[in-house]
Amino acid sequence: MNAYVKSVIENVKAKYKSEPEFVQTVEEVLTSVSPLVDKHPEYEEADLLNRMVTPERMISFRVVWMDDNGKYHTNNGYRCQFNGALGPYKGGIRFRADVYPGIIKFLAFEQTFKNALTGLPIGGGKGGSDFNPIGRSDAEIMRFCQAFMTALYRHIGPEIDVPAGDIGVGGREIGYMFGQYRRIKGVWENGVLTGKGLTYGGSLIRPEATGYGAMYYLNEVLKAHGEDIKGKTIAVSGYGNVAWGICKKAMHMGAKVVTISGSQGYVYDPDGISTSEEKVDYLLEMRAKGSIKDYADKFKVKFVPNSRPWGEKVDIYMPAATQNEVDLEWAKRIVDSGARYYIEVSNMPTTNEALQYLKEHNVIVAPSKAANAGGVGVSAMEMSQNAQKLVWTEEEVDSQLQRIMQNIYKISVETAEEFGLGYDLVAGANLAGFKKVAQAMLEQGVF
Ligand code: 2IT
């Protein structure tokens, strides 16, 4: 490994002991880009790597809200504006009990390279709160979102930083946050958030985009290996917006999604969740209720409590729930199952050890920062539509989404080859994304 890369990784490990997810992603990305750093001694002269792993800004704020019983709660809110070299900071907001600065920073770091891969002018950011929305009433969610935006609004704007949804934040939450932003600022700036409702500037296909994009990317991988997506079986984890989008597109493509999962266990439906519109639509209903066992009860299929779908025999694995859902033990089960394709869809679903193990055992691995970039890609299209004050058709958005995903696949393959690494979608994506951000930073001078 390049000596400069090694020293920066050591520095990050020593400095951020209490933020293991951030250390994990830095190690993964910097290890991949070592051959690029070899070729560019000017990176070290400009201390580019230490700059690259240090957020431009990490904002931390207090969020106080009242529950339905009149009791006050105090949460921590964050916005990490990691890298603005390519455009306004862009990335989702996550509401989940486990949120702390290490999660927000790892997500914002990943987002920087993902956004670079889309080819669109967006920098990397992420935000969130340790607020747990599960079981909260609609009125409580509204008050929380308003309190969150009351603290955040001064830091964002259509040309500054444009948040969107992530785990725990969907169309409803974006609506409440946008309403509060508009009320406080007294201005109609709908380009400040993406993932909005269609009545006030949301883009068609945005809810589906992450799942659709992952399926378009998967299709490129399969085509390159002379395989047809039609008839393939897929194990998906999670049951949120992304799993839903995967199922919808799998239905169009004739692929069969046989699993979904939640924190209580997973569902195995041998006939395929993606083979019936009723089942796919039920995912949305279930999401509101928050229990995936309902699906197994309703459609009379297997529910496996306290487990994950990573041992089921399928052609393709698509983790789409959360970070580090596949560790070394699960990776072994995946290899033993004989599946050849592993497409990361949630952000950093795989531990570094597990990723290494899958690659060494000839599983074709696609990294999340490439495969899930369709979501933020369509968010950038939403920003364009808002800036132009017009609305694109479903066909326009969908065809651009397809082009973006095909292009990400292509540059990942080509960049890995350029560096003599063969077919390596992980290294290719890291190298291509990093290279673009690095060049923009160098050209903009030291700060
Ligand atoms: O992880 C992600 O890319 C997102 N949560 C979406 C970000 C966005 O700005 O649409």
Short mmCIF file of C-alpha atoms and ligand atoms in Angstrom, two decimals:
data_model
loop_
_atom_site.label_atom_id
_atom_site.label_comp_id
_atom_site.label_asym_id
_atom_site.label_seq_id
_atom_site.Cartn_x
_atom_site.Cartn_y
_atom_site.Cartn_z
CA MET A 1 0.00 0.00 0.00
CA ASN A 2 1.05 3.58 -0.72
CA ALA A 3 2.90 5.03 2.32
CA TYR A 4 0.89 8.25 2.38
CA VAL A 5 -2.39 6.31 2.22
CA LYS A 6 -1.20 4.10 5.04
CA SER A 7 -0.25 7.04 7.25
CA VAL A 8 -3.63 8.73 6.72
CA ILE A 9 -5.51 5.52 7.57
CA GLU A 10 -3.42 5.17 10.76
CA ASN A 11 -4.14 8.78 11.62
CA VAL A 12 -7.89 8.30 11.18
CA LYS A 13 -7.85 5.08 13.23
CA ALA A 14 -6.10 6.83 16.09
CA LYS A 15 -8.19 9.97 15.92
CA TYR A 16 -11.69 8.49 15.58
CA LYS A 17 -11.63 5.49 17.91
CA SER A 18 -15.16 6.27 19.05
CA GLU A 19 -16.54 6.37 15.48
CA PRO A 20 -15.90 2.86 14.09
CA GLU A 21 -18.27 3.17 11.10
CA PHE A 22 -16.39 6.23 9.90
CA VAL A 23 -13.03 4.50 10.31
CA GLN A 24 -14.43 1.51 8.41
CA THR A 25 -15.45 3.51 5.33
CA VAL A 26 -12.25 5.57 5.30
CA GLU A 27 -10.18 2.39 5.39
CA GLU A 28 -12.24 0.81 2.61
CA VAL A 29 -12.13 3.81 0.27
CA LEU A 30 -8.50 4.81 0.86
CA THR A 31 -7.25 1.23 0.43
CA SER A 32 -9.01 1.12 -2.95
CA VAL A 33 -7.50 4.40 -4.15
CA SER A 34 -3.91 3.55 -3.22
CA PRO A 35 -2.90 2.94 -6.90
CA LEU A 36 -4.30 6.36 -7.81
CA VAL A 37 -2.32 8.04 -5.04
CA ASP A 38 0.82 6.28 -6.35
CA LYS A 39 0.33 8.06 -9.65
CA HIS A 40 -0.32 11.49 -8.11
CA PRO A 41 2.47 12.70 -5.83
CA GLU A 42 0.77 16.12 -5.87
CA TYR A 43 -1.94 14.70 -3.60
CA GLU A 44 0.53 14.38 -0.77
CA GLU A 45 2.03 17.80 -1.46
CA ALA A 46 -1.45 19.32 -1.03
CA ASP A 47 -2.23 17.04 1.93
CA LEU A 48 -5.24 16.00 -0.11
CA LEU A 49 -6.01 12.77 1.75
CA ASN A 50 -6.22 14.36 5.18
CA ARG A 51 -8.47 17.01 3.67
CA MET A 52 -10.59 14.35 2.00
CA VAL A 53 -11.27 12.56 5.32
CA THR A 54 -12.05 15.76 7.26
CA PRO A 55 -15.58 17.17 6.90
CA GLU A 56 -15.72 20.77 5.75
CA ARG A 57 -18.28 21.28 8.52
CA MET A 58 -20.05 19.17 11.13
CA ILE A 59 -23.08 20.91 12.58
CA SER A 60 -24.59 19.65 15.80
CA PHE A 61 -27.79 21.01 17.29
CA ARG A 62 -30.48 20.49 19.92
CA VAL A 63 -33.96 19.35 18.94
CA VAL A 64 -36.67 19.74 21.59
CA TRP A 65 -40.23 18.60 20.97
CA MET A 66 -43.38 17.74 22.85
CA ASP A 67 -45.10 14.34 22.71
CA ASP A 68 -48.86 13.77 22.69
CA ASN A 69 -48.94 13.61 26.49
CA GLY A 70 -47.35 17.02 26.83
CA LYS A 71 -43.99 15.60 27.82
CA TYR A 72 -40.81 17.23 26.44
CA HIS A 73 -38.01 15.29 24.77
CA THR A 74 -34.54 16.46 23.81
CA ASN A 75 -32.70 14.85 20.89
CA ASN A 76 -29.41 15.47 19.10
CA GLY A 77 -29.54 16.67 15.52
CA TYR A 78 -26.66 16.70 13.02
CA ARG A 79 -25.76 17.86 9.56
CA CYS A 80 -22.39 16.95 8.13
CA GLN A 81 -21.36 19.04 5.12
CA PHE A 82 -18.53 16.78 4.13
CA ASN A 83 -17.34 17.91 0.73
CA GLY A 84 -18.66 20.72 -1.44
CA ALA A 85 -16.12 20.58 -4.28
CA LEU A 86 -18.60 19.31 -6.89
CA GLY A 87 -21.75 21.18 -5.91
CA PRO A 88 -24.07 22.04 -3.03
CA TYR A 89 -23.90 19.43 -0.26
CA LYS A 90 -26.46 16.74 -0.98
CA GLY A 91 -27.59 13.75 1.00
CA GLY A 92 -30.34 12.35 3.14
CA ILE A 93 -31.50 12.78 6.71
CA ARG A 94 -31.78 9.72 8.93
CA PHE A 95 -34.06 9.48 11.97
CA ARG A 96 -33.10 6.38 13.92
CA ALA A 97 -32.26 5.63 17.54
CA ASP A 98 -28.66 4.56 16.73
CA VAL A 99 -27.70 7.85 15.02
CA TYR A 100 -24.57 9.51 16.42
CA PRO A 101 -21.78 11.53 14.75
CA GLY A 102 -19.94 8.38 13.53
CA ILE A 103 -22.97 7.24 11.50
CA ILE A 104 -23.62 10.66 10.01
CA LYS A 105 -19.94 11.08 9.08
CA PHE A 106 -19.61 7.68 7.45
CA LEU A 107 -22.77 8.33 5.43
CA ALA A 108 -21.61 11.81 4.37
CA PHE A 109 -18.17 10.47 3.35
CA GLU A 110 -19.74 7.70 1.23
CA GLN A 111 -22.21 10.19 -0.20
CA THR A 112 -19.38 12.37 -1.52
CA PHE A 113 -18.08 9.65 -3.85
CA LYS A 114 -21.52 8.31 -4.72
CA ASN A 115 -22.64 11.77 -5.79
CA ALA A 116 -19.46 12.18 -7.85
CA LEU A 117 -20.29 8.90 -9.65
CA THR A 118 -23.70 10.22 -10.77
CA GLY A 119 -21.88 12.76 -12.95
CA LEU A 120 -24.19 15.49 -11.62
CA PRO A 121 -23.09 18.67 -9.78
CA ILE A 122 -23.66 17.66 -6.15
CA GLY A 123 -21.31 17.60 -3.16
CA GLY A 124 -21.59 15.17 -0.25
CA GLY A 125 -23.54 15.65 2.99
CA LYS A 126 -25.73 13.80 5.44
CA GLY A 127 -27.83 14.58 8.47
CA GLY A 128 -30.02 13.02 11.06
CA SER A 129 -31.09 12.60 14.61
CA ASP A 130 -31.16 9.94 17.31
CA PHE A 131 -34.94 10.37 17.35
CA ASN A 132 -36.75 7.01 17.13
CA PRO A 133 -39.89 7.47 15.00
CA ILE A 134 -41.22 3.94 15.60
CA GLY A 135 -44.58 4.07 17.34
CA ARG A 136 -44.85 7.87 17.23
CA SER A 137 -48.13 9.46 16.17
CA ASP A 138 -48.43 11.61 13.09
CA ALA A 139 -48.70 14.74 15.26
CA GLU A 140 -45.52 13.79 17.13
CA ILE A 141 -43.68 13.21 13.86
CA MET A 142 -44.83 16.63 12.64
CA ARG A 143 -43.68 18.39 15.79
CA PHE A 144 -40.34 16.63 15.69
CA CYS A 145 -39.78 17.50 12.00
CA GLN A 146 -40.68 21.14 12.70
CA ALA A 147 -38.30 21.31 15.64
CA PHE A 148 -35.55 19.67 13.57
CA MET A 149 -36.00 22.16 10.71
CA THR A 150 -36.16 25.11 13.09
CA ALA A 151 -32.58 24.27 14.04
CA LEU A 152 -31.40 23.22 10.57
CA TYR A 153 -32.86 25.89 8.25
CA ARG A 154 -30.07 28.44 8.76
CA HIS A 155 -27.50 25.97 7.41
CA ILE A 156 -29.23 24.86 4.19
CA GLY A 157 -30.56 26.28 0.92
CA PRO A 158 -30.95 25.35 -2.76
CA GLU A 159 -27.39 26.49 -3.55
CA ILE A 160 -25.92 25.55 -0.15
CA ASP A 161 -27.06 22.17 1.08
CA VAL A 162 -30.05 20.12 -0.05
CA PRO A 163 -31.20 17.37 2.33
CA ALA A 164 -33.51 14.47 1.40
CA GLY A 165 -34.82 11.31 3.04
CA ASP A 166 -33.04 8.25 4.40
CA ILE A 167 -34.01 5.65 7.01
CA GLY A 168 -36.97 7.01 9.01
CA VAL A 169 -37.47 9.98 6.71
CA GLY A 170 -39.87 9.67 3.75
CA GLY A 171 -42.32 11.88 1.89
CA ARG A 172 -44.33 12.71 4.99
CA GLU A 173 -41.32 13.94 6.98
CA ILE A 174 -39.95 15.90 4.01
CA GLY A 175 -43.35 17.60 3.72
CA TYR A 176 -43.36 18.67 7.36
CA MET A 177 -39.77 19.88 7.12
CA PHE A 178 -40.42 21.82 3.92
CA GLY A 179 -43.51 23.44 5.45
CA GLN A 180 -41.46 24.62 8.40
CA TYR A 181 -38.63 25.92 6.20
CA ARG A 182 -41.11 27.92 4.12
CA ARG A 183 -42.82 29.32 7.22
CA ILE A 184 -39.60 30.41 8.91
CA LYS A 185 -37.85 31.81 5.84
CA GLY A 186 -40.92 33.30 4.22
CA VAL A 187 -39.76 32.23 0.79
CA TRP A 188 -40.79 29.62 -1.78
CA GLU A 189 -37.53 27.74 -2.26
CA ASN A 190 -38.58 24.20 -2.95
CA GLY A 191 -35.12 23.32 -4.24
CA VAL A 192 -33.99 23.18 -0.60
CA LEU A 193 -35.16 19.57 -0.12
CA THR A 194 -35.72 16.61 -2.42
CA GLY A 195 -38.10 13.71 -2.14
CA LYS A 196 -40.98 16.18 -1.92
CA GLY A 197 -44.62 15.45 -2.72
CA LEU A 198 -45.65 15.86 -6.35
CA THR A 199 -47.93 18.83 -5.58
CA TYR A 200 -45.05 21.08 -4.47
CA GLY A 201 -42.10 20.21 -6.68
CA GLY A 202 -41.33 16.54 -6.10
CA SER A 203 -40.05 14.51 -9.03
CA LEU A 204 -41.83 11.58 -10.59
CA ILE A 205 -39.94 8.32 -9.95
CA ARG A 206 -38.06 9.72 -6.89
CA PRO A 207 -39.73 7.25 -4.45
CA GLU A 208 -38.84 4.34 -6.74
CA ALA A 209 -35.44 5.64 -7.84
CA THR A 210 -33.06 3.86 -5.45
CA GLY A 211 -34.67 0.45 -6.06
CA TYR A 212 -35.06 0.99 -9.80
CA GLY A 213 -31.48 2.21 -10.10
CA ALA A 214 -30.15 -0.83 -8.23
CA MET A 215 -32.06 -3.11 -10.61
CA TYR A 216 -30.74 -1.25 -13.67
CA TYR A 217 -27.23 -1.61 -12.29
CA LEU A 218 -27.78 -5.31 -11.57
CA ASN A 219 -29.01 -5.73 -15.13
CA GLU A 220 -25.70 -4.35 -16.43
CA VAL A 221 -23.75 -6.77 -14.25
CA LEU A 222 -25.79 -9.74 -15.47
CA LYS A 223 -25.57 -8.70 -19.13
CA ALA A 224 -21.78 -8.50 -18.83
CA HIS A 225 -21.80 -12.11 -17.63
CA GLY A 226 -24.06 -13.31 -20.42
CA GLU A 227 -27.01 -13.79 -18.10
CA ASP A 228 -30.64 -12.76 -18.34
CA ILE A 229 -32.36 -11.13 -15.37
CA LYS A 230 -35.62 -12.82 -16.31
CA GLY A 231 -36.36 -15.72 -14.00
CA LYS A 232 -33.59 -14.88 -11.50
CA THR A 233 -34.35 -15.18 -7.78
CA ILE A 234 -33.29 -12.40 -5.42
CA ALA A 235 -32.95 -12.22 -1.63
CA VAL A 236 -33.61 -8.67 -0.42
CA SER A 237 -33.29 -7.41 3.15
CA GLY A 238 -35.26 -4.50 4.56
CA TYR A 239 -38.86 -3.68 3.74
CA GLY A 240 -38.80 0.07 3.24
CA ASN A 241 -38.88 2.32 0.26
CA VAL A 242 -35.82 0.77 -1.35
CA ALA A 243 -37.01 -2.86 -1.06
CA TRP A 244 -40.33 -1.72 -2.49
CA GLY A 245 -38.64 -0.11 -5.53
CA ILE A 246 -36.58 -3.24 -6.12
CA CYS A 247 -39.74 -5.39 -6.06
CA LYS A 248 -41.58 -3.07 -8.46
CA LYS A 249 -38.76 -3.11 -11.00
CA ALA A 250 -38.18 -6.85 -10.52
CA MET A 251 -41.81 -7.29 -11.52
CA HIS A 252 -41.24 -5.33 -14.77
CA MET A 253 -38.08 -7.33 -15.47
CA GLY A 254 -39.47 -10.77 -14.66
CA ALA A 255 -37.18 -11.41 -11.68
CA LYS A 256 -38.43 -12.94 -8.45
CA VAL A 257 -37.73 -11.31 -5.07
CA VAL A 258 -38.28 -14.06 -2.50
CA THR A 259 -37.25 -12.40 0.79
CA ILE A 260 -37.71 -9.19 2.74
CA SER A 261 -36.63 -8.58 6.33
CA GLY A 262 -37.07 -6.40 9.38
CA SER A 263 -35.54 -6.20 12.82
CA GLN A 264 -37.71 -9.11 14.04
CA GLY A 265 -36.77 -11.58 11.29
CA TYR A 266 -37.33 -12.32 7.63
CA VAL A 267 -40.06 -13.48 5.29
CA TYR A 268 -39.46 -16.16 2.63
CA ASP A 269 -42.06 -16.19 -0.12
CA PRO A 270 -41.16 -18.89 -2.69
CA ASP A 271 -43.73 -17.58 -5.19
CA GLY A 272 -42.08 -14.17 -5.14
CA ILE A 273 -43.11 -10.89 -3.53
CA SER A 274 -42.48 -9.24 -6.90
CA THR A 275 -44.92 -11.47 -8.78
CA SER A 276 -48.11 -9.84 -7.51
CA GLU A 277 -49.12 -6.20 -7.40
CA GLU A 278 -51.13 -6.86 -4.29
CA LYS A 279 -48.00 -8.06 -2.49
CA VAL A 280 -45.83 -5.18 -3.70
CA ASP A 281 -48.48 -2.67 -2.67
CA TYR A 282 -48.79 -4.37 0.69
CA LEU A 283 -45.15 -3.43 1.40
CA LEU A 284 -46.21 0.22 1.59
CA GLU A 285 -49.02 -0.56 4.00
CA MET A 286 -46.74 -2.71 6.12
CA ARG A 287 -44.14 0.01 6.29
CA ALA A 288 -46.64 2.29 7.97
CA LYS A 289 -47.47 -0.43 10.50
CA GLY A 290 -43.88 -1.46 11.06
CA SER A 291 -44.18 -5.24 11.40
CA ILE A 292 -43.08 -7.57 8.62
CA LYS A 293 -44.56 -10.67 10.20
CA ASP A 294 -47.90 -9.28 8.95
CA TYR A 295 -46.81 -10.16 5.42
CA ALA A 296 -46.15 -13.79 6.34
CA ASP A 297 -49.49 -14.02 8.14
CA LYS A 298 -51.44 -12.40 5.33
CA PHE A 299 -49.93 -14.38 2.46
CA LYS A 300 -49.32 -17.59 4.46
CA VAL A 301 -45.59 -17.91 3.88
CA LYS A 302 -42.57 -18.69 6.05
CA PHE A 303 -41.46 -16.19 8.70
CA VAL A 304 -38.06 -16.82 10.28
CA PRO A 305 -37.73 -14.89 13.54
CA ASN A 306 -34.48 -13.29 14.69
CA SER A 307 -32.60 -14.10 11.54
CA ARG A 308 -31.52 -12.61 8.21
CA PRO A 309 -32.19 -13.97 4.72
CA TRP A 310 -28.50 -14.58 3.89
CA GLY A 311 -28.63 -18.37 3.79
CA GLU A 312 -31.59 -18.83 1.43
CA LYS A 313 -30.75 -20.32 -1.94
CA VAL A 314 -31.10 -17.59 -4.57
CA ASP A 315 -29.19 -16.25 -7.59
CA ILE A 316 -28.64 -12.73 -6.25
CA TYR A 317 -28.32 -11.09 -2.84
CA MET A 318 -29.34 -7.46 -2.40
CA PRO A 319 -28.90 -6.17 1.17
CA ALA A 320 -31.17 -3.11 1.40
CA ALA A 321 -31.74 -2.58 5.13
CA THR A 322 -28.88 -0.81 6.95
CA GLN A 323 -25.13 -0.67 7.65
CA ASN A 324 -23.13 -3.76 8.60
CA GLU A 325 -25.95 -6.23 8.11
CA VAL A 326 -23.55 -8.75 6.52
CA ASP A 327 -20.54 -9.67 8.65
CA LEU A 328 -17.99 -12.42 8.09
CA GLU A 329 -20.28 -15.18 9.40
CA TRP A 330 -23.08 -14.15 7.06
CA ALA A 331 -20.64 -13.78 4.17
CA LYS A 332 -19.67 -17.42 4.68
CA ARG A 333 -23.31 -18.44 4.47
CA ILE A 334 -23.66 -16.48 1.24
CA VAL A 335 -20.63 -18.16 -0.30
CA ASP A 336 -21.88 -21.58 0.84
CA SER A 337 -25.28 -20.91 -0.73
CA GLY A 338 -23.59 -20.78 -4.13
CA ALA A 339 -24.97 -17.37 -5.16
CA ARG A 340 -22.71 -15.51 -7.57
CA TYR A 341 -23.98 -11.95 -7.28
CA TYR A 342 -24.00 -9.63 -4.30
CA ILE A 343 -25.32 -6.12 -4.95
CA GLU A 344 -25.05 -3.75 -1.99
CA VAL A 345 -28.03 -1.42 -1.85
CA SER A 346 -28.15 -0.01 1.69
CA ASN A 347 -25.20 2.19 2.59
CA MET A 348 -22.19 0.08 3.68
CA PRO A 349 -24.17 -3.12 4.41
CA THR A 350 -21.00 -5.20 4.50
CA THR A 351 -18.15 -5.20 7.00
CA ASN A 352 -14.72 -4.85 5.39
CA GLU A 353 -13.80 -8.42 6.37
CA ALA A 354 -17.01 -9.79 4.86
CA LEU A 355 -16.47 -7.78 1.67
CA GLN A 356 -12.97 -9.18 1.34
CA TYR A 357 -14.22 -12.72 1.93
CA LEU A 358 -16.94 -12.45 -0.73
CA LYS A 359 -14.47 -11.09 -3.30
CA GLU A 360 -11.92 -13.80 -2.53
CA HIS A 361 -14.57 -16.46 -3.03
CA ASN A 362 -15.49 -15.24 -6.50
CA VAL A 363 -18.76 -13.61 -5.61
CA ILE A 364 -19.31 -10.60 -7.86
CA VAL A 365 -19.68 -7.67 -5.49
CA ALA A 366 -21.22 -4.32 -6.42
CA PRO A 367 -20.67 -1.48 -3.91
CA SER A 368 -23.56 0.56 -2.55
CA LYS A 369 -22.07 3.88 -3.55
CA ALA A 370 -22.53 2.75 -7.17
CA ALA A 371 -25.62 0.53 -7.00
CA ASN A 372 -27.75 2.86 -4.84
CA ALA A 373 -26.76 6.11 -6.56
CA GLY A 374 -30.01 6.22 -8.54
CA GLY A 375 -31.79 7.71 -5.54
CA VAL A 376 -29.59 10.74 -5.24
CA GLY A 377 -29.35 10.87 -9.05
CA VAL A 378 -33.08 11.47 -9.30
CA SER A 379 -32.82 13.91 -6.38
CA ALA A 380 -30.40 15.94 -8.51
CA MET A 381 -32.98 15.80 -11.33
CA GLU A 382 -35.57 17.09 -8.85
CA MET A 383 -33.24 20.02 -8.10
CA SER A 384 -32.96 20.74 -11.83
CA GLN A 385 -36.72 20.70 -12.29
CA ASN A 386 -37.19 23.04 -9.31
CA ALA A 387 -34.51 25.44 -10.58
CA GLN A 388 -36.09 25.48 -14.05
CA LYS A 389 -39.60 25.69 -12.57
CA LEU A 390 -40.90 22.86 -14.72
CA VAL A 391 -41.81 19.20 -14.43
CA TRP A 392 -40.26 16.32 -16.35
CA THR A 393 -42.31 13.32 -17.44
CA GLU A 394 -41.93 9.89 -15.91
CA GLU A 395 -40.28 8.70 -19.13
CA GLU A 396 -37.74 11.53 -19.07
CA VAL A 397 -36.73 10.86 -15.49
CA ASP A 398 -36.66 7.09 -15.90
CA SER A 399 -34.58 7.15 -19.08
CA GLN A 400 -32.05 9.53 -17.47
CA LEU A 401 -31.93 7.28 -14.41
CA GLN A 402 -31.14 4.31 -16.64
CA ARG A 403 -28.42 6.24 -18.41
CA ILE A 404 -26.86 7.30 -15.09
CA MET A 405 -26.79 3.72 -13.80
CA GLN A 406 -25.34 2.36 -17.05
CA ASN A 407 -22.69 5.05 -16.98
CA ILE A 408 -21.73 4.36 -13.35
CA TYR A 409 -21.34 0.69 -14.21
CA LYS A 410 -19.26 1.49 -17.27
CA ILE A 411 -16.86 3.94 -15.60
CA SER A 412 -16.43 1.55 -12.65
CA VAL A 413 -15.43 -1.30 -14.98
CA GLU A 414 -13.17 0.91 -17.09
CA THR A 415 -11.45 2.58 -14.14
CA ALA A 416 -10.62 -0.74 -12.46
CA GLU A 417 -9.17 -1.96 -15.76
CA GLU A 418 -7.18 1.24 -16.20
CA PHE A 419 -5.46 0.51 -12.88
CA GLY A 420 -4.76 -3.11 -13.79
CA LEU A 421 -7.23 -4.51 -11.25
CA GLY A 422 -9.35 -6.59 -13.64
CA TYR A 423 -13.10 -6.76 -13.04
CA ASP A 424 -13.48 -5.05 -9.67
CA LEU A 425 -16.63 -2.98 -9.28
CA VAL A 426 -15.74 -1.93 -5.73
CA ALA A 427 -12.28 -0.56 -6.49
CA GLY A 428 -13.51 0.87 -9.80
CA ALA A 429 -16.26 2.90 -8.14
CA ASN A 430 -13.97 4.15 -5.38
CA LEU A 431 -11.25 5.14 -7.84
CA ALA A 432 -13.59 6.87 -10.28
CA GLY A 433 -15.49 8.80 -7.60
CA PHE A 434 -12.39 9.77 -5.67
CA LYS A 435 -10.48 10.88 -8.75
CA LYS A 436 -13.17 13.35 -9.72
CA VAL A 437 -13.51 14.86 -6.25
CA ALA A 438 -9.71 15.05 -5.88
CA GLN A 439 -9.30 16.88 -9.16
CA ALA A 440 -11.99 19.42 -8.29
CA MET A 441 -10.41 20.03 -4.88
CA LEU A 442 -6.94 20.53 -6.34
CA GLU A 443 -8.21 22.92 -8.99
CA GLN A 444 -10.06 24.98 -6.36
CA GLY A 445 -6.93 25.53 -4.25
CA VAL A 446 -6.14 24.90 -0.64
CA PHE A 447 -8.69 25.53 2.06
O1 2IT B 1 -28.14 7.46 0.75
C1 2IT B 1 -28.65 8.18 -0.12
O2 2IT B 1 -28.11 8.34 -1.23
C2 2IT B 1 -29.90 8.87 0.21
N1 2IT B 1 -30.40 8.69 1.31
C3 2IT B 1 -30.54 9.80 -0.77
C4 2IT B 1 -29.88 11.11 -0.79
C5 2IT B 1 -30.56 12.15 -1.64
O3 2IT B 1 -30.14 13.30 -1.53
O4 2IT B 1 -31.48 11.84 -2.40
#
